[in-house]
Amino acid sequence: MDYTIQHLQKTSEMLKTLGHPERLCIVTRLARQGSFNVAALQDCMSLPQSTVSTHLQKLRAAGIVEARRQGLEVTYSLKNEQVKQIVELLFQSTEGKKHE
Amino acid sequence: MDYTIQHLQKTSEMLKTLGHPERLCIVTRLARQGSFNVAALQDCMSLPQSTVSTHLQKLRAAGIVEARRQGLEVTYSLKNEQVKQIVELLFQSTEGKKHE
DNA sequence: TCGCAATATTACGATATCGCGATATGAAAG
DNA sequence: CTTTCATATCGCGATATCGTAATATTGCGA
């Protein structure tokens, strides 16, 4: 286990970045669909382009997603497996505890 | 999988709360040690009492920890298993591709 | 070259979160 | 009752993050 201050800081920054409804929504979509470009994202979320782009840059700065340019479009995808695992952990529904 | 807005909001609030170095540190300690009171926490972190207490209240409000009073002291512990799993995921060291 | 489409960056007021001293509360003891 | 210990809450200036319009950049085709 790695409890150094550096790792703690980097990790908390990642969590803070994930801790925003719109950004978390983006990440869950990426976890499901693999990847997409910014335009597709603007469609399903009704936010102005600059807002979406800014969120993506923050996710990128935190090491959560990565960008790949193909011509005019930029495709985003999850950068590391950890985030995917966390999302799966957080969003698996009540299966396994069938009360409620 | 549960991608409702409510769950997304609650989850992102939890992640935001975890996304702070001191609070994440508290949570990793709880994951390792099980529980402790506020005084013990003030010792190992060099922060004023009010700061520590405020962090604990935020963790409590986000559903991450729970408090139990025993006389004068209050003992904190992790409230749900998910958080523990996330912490384990995040802090296993860099050669962590081995089996558990 | 120019112009357009897709995306990124900048700028800035609004809002939220920060740390922490001061103060309040709650429980046990006297 | 009062004191004292452990913890919680309040108040507030400092700092950070918010959303988004405006502007800049990048890549492609004409």
Short mmCIF file of C-alpha atoms (C1' of nucleotides) in Angstrom, two decimals:
data_model
loop_
_atom_site.label_atom_id
_atom_site.label_comp_id
_atom_site.label_asym_id
_atom_site.label_seq_id
_atom_site.Cartn_x
_atom_site.Cartn_y
_atom_site.Cartn_z
CA MET A 1 0.00 0.00 0.00
CA ASP A 2 1.22 3.47 -0.87
CA TYR A 3 0.25 6.15 1.63
CA THR A 4 2.85 8.74 0.70
CA ILE A 5 1.80 12.37 0.71
CA GLN A 6 2.34 12.59 -3.04
CA HIS A 7 0.07 9.67 -3.77
CA LEU A 8 -2.51 10.97 -1.33
CA GLN A 9 -2.52 14.34 -3.04
CA LYS A 10 -2.69 12.98 -6.54
CA THR A 11 -5.45 10.58 -5.58
CA SER A 12 -7.51 13.20 -3.77
CA GLU A 13 -7.22 15.47 -6.77
CA MET A 14 -8.56 12.69 -8.94
CA LEU A 15 -11.47 12.08 -6.61
CA LYS A 16 -12.27 15.76 -6.37
CA THR A 17 -12.38 15.96 -10.14
CA LEU A 18 -14.70 12.94 -10.29
CA GLY A 19 -16.82 14.58 -7.60
CA HIS A 20 -18.93 16.69 -9.90
CA PRO A 21 -22.24 15.45 -11.30
CA GLU A 22 -21.61 16.36 -14.93
CA ARG A 23 -18.08 15.05 -14.95
CA LEU A 24 -19.07 11.86 -13.22
CA CYS A 25 -21.79 11.44 -15.83
CA ILE A 26 -19.23 11.83 -18.59
CA VAL A 27 -17.01 9.24 -16.99
CA THR A 28 -19.81 6.71 -16.54
CA ARG A 29 -20.66 7.09 -20.21
CA LEU A 30 -17.06 6.52 -21.15
CA ALA A 31 -16.96 3.45 -18.95
CA ARG A 32 -19.95 2.05 -20.83
CA GLN A 33 -19.32 3.18 -24.37
CA GLY A 34 -15.57 3.20 -24.52
CA SER A 35 -15.12 6.53 -26.25
CA PHE A 36 -16.77 9.41 -28.09
CA ASN A 37 -16.07 12.86 -29.41
CA VAL A 38 -17.06 16.15 -27.88
CA ALA A 39 -19.97 16.79 -30.22
CA ALA A 40 -21.69 13.56 -29.23
CA LEU A 41 -21.31 14.57 -25.63
CA GLN A 42 -22.83 18.00 -26.17
CA ASP A 43 -25.88 16.34 -27.66
CA CYS A 44 -26.77 14.14 -24.73
CA MET A 45 -25.86 16.67 -22.10
CA SER A 46 -27.48 20.03 -22.74
CA LEU A 47 -24.56 22.24 -21.89
CA PRO A 48 -22.73 24.83 -23.96
CA GLN A 49 -19.65 23.67 -25.78
CA SER A 50 -17.20 25.58 -23.64
CA THR A 51 -18.59 24.02 -20.48
CA VAL A 52 -18.26 20.49 -21.81
CA SER A 53 -14.78 21.16 -23.08
CA THR A 54 -13.70 22.65 -19.78
CA HIS A 55 -14.92 19.59 -17.91
CA LEU A 56 -13.03 17.35 -20.30
CA GLN A 57 -9.85 19.32 -19.77
CA LYS A 58 -10.17 18.94 -16.03
CA LEU A 59 -10.69 15.22 -16.39
CA ARG A 60 -7.63 15.14 -18.58
CA ALA A 61 -5.52 17.15 -16.16
CA ALA A 62 -6.46 14.75 -13.39
CA GLY A 63 -5.30 11.79 -15.46
CA ILE A 64 -8.78 10.33 -15.75
CA VAL A 65 -9.32 10.54 -19.49
CA GLU A 66 -7.13 10.85 -22.54
CA ALA A 67 -7.71 12.56 -25.86
CA ARG A 68 -6.95 11.40 -29.37
CA ARG A 69 -7.28 13.70 -32.34
CA GLN A 70 -8.64 12.40 -35.62
CA GLY A 71 -8.98 15.22 -38.07
CA LEU A 72 -11.30 17.83 -36.69
CA GLU A 73 -12.71 15.65 -34.00
CA VAL A 74 -11.20 14.67 -30.69
CA THR A 75 -12.08 11.34 -29.18
CA TYR A 76 -11.97 10.85 -25.45
CA SER A 77 -11.62 7.63 -23.50
CA LEU A 78 -10.83 6.53 -19.97
CA LYS A 79 -7.13 6.57 -19.30
CA ASN A 80 -6.84 4.06 -16.54
CA GLU A 81 -8.47 0.89 -15.41
CA GLN A 82 -8.79 2.04 -11.80
CA VAL A 83 -11.36 4.67 -12.65
CA LYS A 84 -13.37 2.12 -14.56
CA GLN A 85 -13.32 -0.21 -11.57
CA ILE A 86 -14.39 2.58 -9.26
CA VAL A 87 -17.28 3.51 -11.50
CA GLU A 88 -18.39 -0.11 -11.62
CA LEU A 89 -18.19 -0.31 -7.86
CA LEU A 90 -20.21 2.85 -7.40
CA PHE A 91 -22.95 2.19 -9.91
CA GLN A 92 -23.78 -1.43 -9.56
CA SER A 93 -27.37 -1.35 -8.40
CA THR A 94 -29.10 -3.35 -5.71
CA GLU A 95 -28.14 -6.72 -7.18
CA GLY A 96 -26.86 -8.99 -4.45
CA LYS A 97 -28.84 -7.28 -1.72
CA LYS A 98 -32.35 -7.72 -3.01
CA HIS A 99 -34.12 -5.96 -0.15
CA GLU A 100 -35.99 -2.74 -0.93
CA MET B 1 -26.52 -0.36 -12.93
CA ASP B 2 -28.08 2.74 -11.45
CA TYR B 3 -27.46 5.92 -13.44
CA THR B 4 -30.32 8.01 -12.10
CA ILE B 5 -29.69 11.66 -11.45
CA GLN B 6 -30.21 11.17 -7.74
CA HIS B 7 -27.60 8.45 -7.51
CA LEU B 8 -25.22 10.43 -9.67
CA GLN B 9 -25.57 13.43 -7.40
CA LYS B 10 -25.20 11.52 -4.19
CA THR B 11 -22.19 9.65 -5.53
CA SER B 12 -20.47 12.74 -6.85
CA GLU B 13 -20.94 14.43 -3.50
CA MET B 14 -19.31 11.47 -1.83
CA LEU B 15 -16.37 11.60 -4.22
CA LYS B 16 -15.97 15.34 -3.79
CA THR B 17 -15.86 14.89 -0.05
CA LEU B 18 -13.23 12.17 -0.41
CA GLY B 19 -11.32 14.45 -2.75
CA HIS B 20 -9.45 16.35 -0.09
CA PRO B 21 -5.99 15.24 1.11
CA GLU B 22 -6.70 15.44 4.85
CA ARG B 23 -10.06 13.78 4.60
CA LEU B 24 -8.75 11.05 2.35
CA CYS B 25 -5.98 10.50 4.88
CA ILE B 26 -8.55 10.14 7.65
CA VAL B 27 -10.49 7.64 5.59
CA THR B 28 -7.44 5.52 4.76
CA ARG B 29 -6.61 5.37 8.45
CA LEU B 30 -10.13 4.27 9.22
CA ALA B 31 -9.91 1.62 6.53
CA ARG B 32 -6.80 0.24 8.17
CA GLN B 33 -7.53 0.67 11.84
CA GLY B 34 -11.28 0.28 11.96
CA SER B 35 -12.07 3.19 14.23
CA PHE B 36 -10.76 5.87 16.59
CA ASN B 37 -11.84 8.98 18.42
CA VAL B 38 -11.15 12.55 17.47
CA ALA B 39 -8.34 13.06 19.97
CA ALA B 40 -6.31 10.22 18.47
CA LEU B 41 -6.77 11.79 15.08
CA GLN B 42 -5.59 15.21 16.22
CA ASP B 43 -2.38 13.61 17.43
CA CYS B 44 -1.31 12.06 14.17
CA MET B 45 -2.46 14.91 12.00
CA SER B 46 -1.17 18.26 13.19
CA LEU B 47 -4.33 20.26 12.71
CA PRO B 48 -6.40 22.26 15.17
CA GLN B 49 -9.34 20.50 16.76
CA SER B 50 -11.97 22.51 14.94
CA THR B 51 -10.47 21.67 11.57
CA VAL B 52 -10.42 17.95 12.26
CA SER B 53 -13.94 18.03 13.58
CA THR B 54 -15.20 19.93 10.58
CA HIS B 55 -13.66 17.37 8.24
CA LEU B 56 -15.32 14.57 10.18
CA GLN B 57 -18.70 16.27 9.97
CA LYS B 58 -18.34 16.57 6.23
CA LEU B 59 -17.43 12.92 5.93
CA ARG B 60 -20.44 12.12 8.05
CA ALA B 61 -22.78 14.29 5.98
CA ALA B 62 -21.60 12.51 2.85
CA GLY B 63 -22.42 9.13 4.37
CA ILE B 64 -18.80 8.03 4.45
CA VAL B 65 -18.27 7.66 8.19
CA GLU B 66 -20.49 7.22 11.19
CA ALA B 67 -20.10 8.39 14.77
CA ARG B 68 -20.74 6.58 18.01
CA ARG B 69 -20.69 8.36 21.36
CA GLN B 70 -19.21 6.62 24.39
CA GLY B 71 -19.22 9.00 27.30
CA LEU B 72 -17.15 12.04 26.45
CA GLU B 73 -15.49 10.54 23.43
CA VAL B 74 -16.88 10.00 19.97
CA THR B 75 -15.63 7.10 17.92
CA TYR B 76 -15.66 7.23 14.14
CA SER B 77 -15.66 4.39 11.68
CA LEU B 78 -16.34 3.81 7.99
CA LYS B 79 -20.02 3.55 7.29
CA ASN B 80 -20.06 1.52 4.13
CA GLU B 81 -18.07 -1.21 2.49
CA GLN B 82 -17.91 0.56 -0.86
CA VAL B 83 -15.63 3.27 0.46
CA LYS B 84 -13.33 0.66 1.92
CA GLN B 85 -13.15 -1.09 -1.43
CA ILE B 86 -12.41 2.16 -3.21
CA VAL B 87 -9.62 3.00 -0.81
CA GLU B 88 -8.12 -0.44 -1.32
CA LEU B 89 -8.33 0.00 -5.06
CA LEU B 90 -6.66 3.39 -4.93
CA PHE B 91 -3.84 2.63 -2.56
CA GLN B 92 -2.56 -0.75 -3.58
CA SER B 93 0.99 -0.03 -4.61
CA THR B 94 2.41 0.14 -8.13
CA GLU B 95 3.12 -3.55 -8.64
CA GLY B 96 -0.51 -4.30 -7.85
CA LYS B 97 -1.20 -6.58 -10.80
CA LYS B 98 -0.65 -9.62 -8.61
CA HIS B 99 -3.47 -11.56 -7.06
CA GLU B 100 -4.78 -10.49 -3.64
"C1'" DT C 1 -4.11 31.82 -49.28
"C1'" DC C 2 -9.19 31.98 -47.06
"C1'" DG C 3 -13.09 30.15 -44.59
"C1'" DC C 4 -15.49 26.92 -42.00
"C1'" DA C 5 -16.11 23.27 -38.48
"C1'" DA C 6 -14.62 21.18 -34.11
"C1'" DT C 7 -12.50 21.93 -30.04
"C1'" DA C 8 -9.69 24.61 -26.56
"C1'" DT C 9 -8.60 28.63 -23.83
"C1'" DT C 10 -9.49 32.96 -21.64
"C1'" DA C 11 -11.87 36.12 -18.68
"C1'" DC C 12 -14.77 37.24 -15.04
"C1'" DG C 13 -18.66 37.61 -11.88
"C1'" DA C 14 -21.11 34.35 -8.95
"C1'" DT C 15 -20.90 30.82 -5.73
"C1'" DA C 16 -18.74 27.44 -2.79
"C1'" DT C 17 -15.15 25.73 0.08
"C1'" DC C 18 -11.10 26.59 2.82
"C1'" DG C 19 -8.79 26.90 7.62
"C1'" DC C 20 -9.27 28.02 12.14
"C1'" DG C 21 -10.06 31.05 16.36
"C1'" DA C 22 -13.84 31.74 19.20
"C1'" DT C 23 -17.72 29.99 21.20
"C1'" DA C 24 -21.26 26.53 22.27
"C1'" DT C 25 -22.85 21.95 23.53
"C1'" DG C 26 -23.04 17.49 26.04
"C1'" DA C 27 -21.53 14.27 29.41
"C1'" DA C 28 -19.40 12.98 33.63
"C1'" DA C 29 -17.59 14.37 38.17
"C1'" DG C 30 -17.61 17.15 42.24
"C1'" DC D 1 -25.62 24.03 40.76
"C1'" DT D 2 -20.17 24.50 38.61
"C1'" DT D 3 -16.12 22.76 36.46
"C1'" DT D 4 -13.84 20.26 33.10
"C1'" DC D 5 -12.96 17.42 29.24
"C1'" DA D 6 -14.14 16.02 24.45
"C1'" DT D 7 -16.29 17.40 20.54
"C1'" DA D 8 -19.32 20.35 17.55
"C1'" DT D 9 -20.70 24.65 15.52
"C1'" DC D 10 -20.25 29.51 14.22
"C1'" DG D 11 -18.18 33.45 11.89
"C1'" DC D 12 -15.55 35.30 8.45
"C1'" DG D 13 -11.73 36.57 5.47
"C1'" DA D 14 -9.02 34.04 2.02
"C1'" DT D 15 -8.96 31.01 -1.73
"C1'" DA D 16 -10.84 27.95 -5.20
"C1'" DT D 17 -14.29 26.39 -8.34
"C1'" DC D 18 -18.43 27.34 -10.93
"C1'" DG D 19 -20.68 28.26 -15.70
"C1'" DT D 20 -20.35 30.38 -19.96
"C1'" DA D 21 -19.80 34.11 -23.50
"C1'" DA D 22 -16.13 35.58 -26.13
"C1'" DT D 23 -12.07 34.55 -28.37
"C1'" DA D 24 -8.33 31.59 -30.00
"C1'" DT D 25 -6.55 27.46 -32.06
"C1'" DT D 26 -6.36 23.53 -35.09
"C1'" DG D 27 -7.25 20.85 -39.24
"C1'" DC D 28 -9.23 20.31 -43.64
"C1'" DG D 29 -10.98 21.51 -48.19
"C1'" DA D 30 -11.36 25.00 -51.83
#
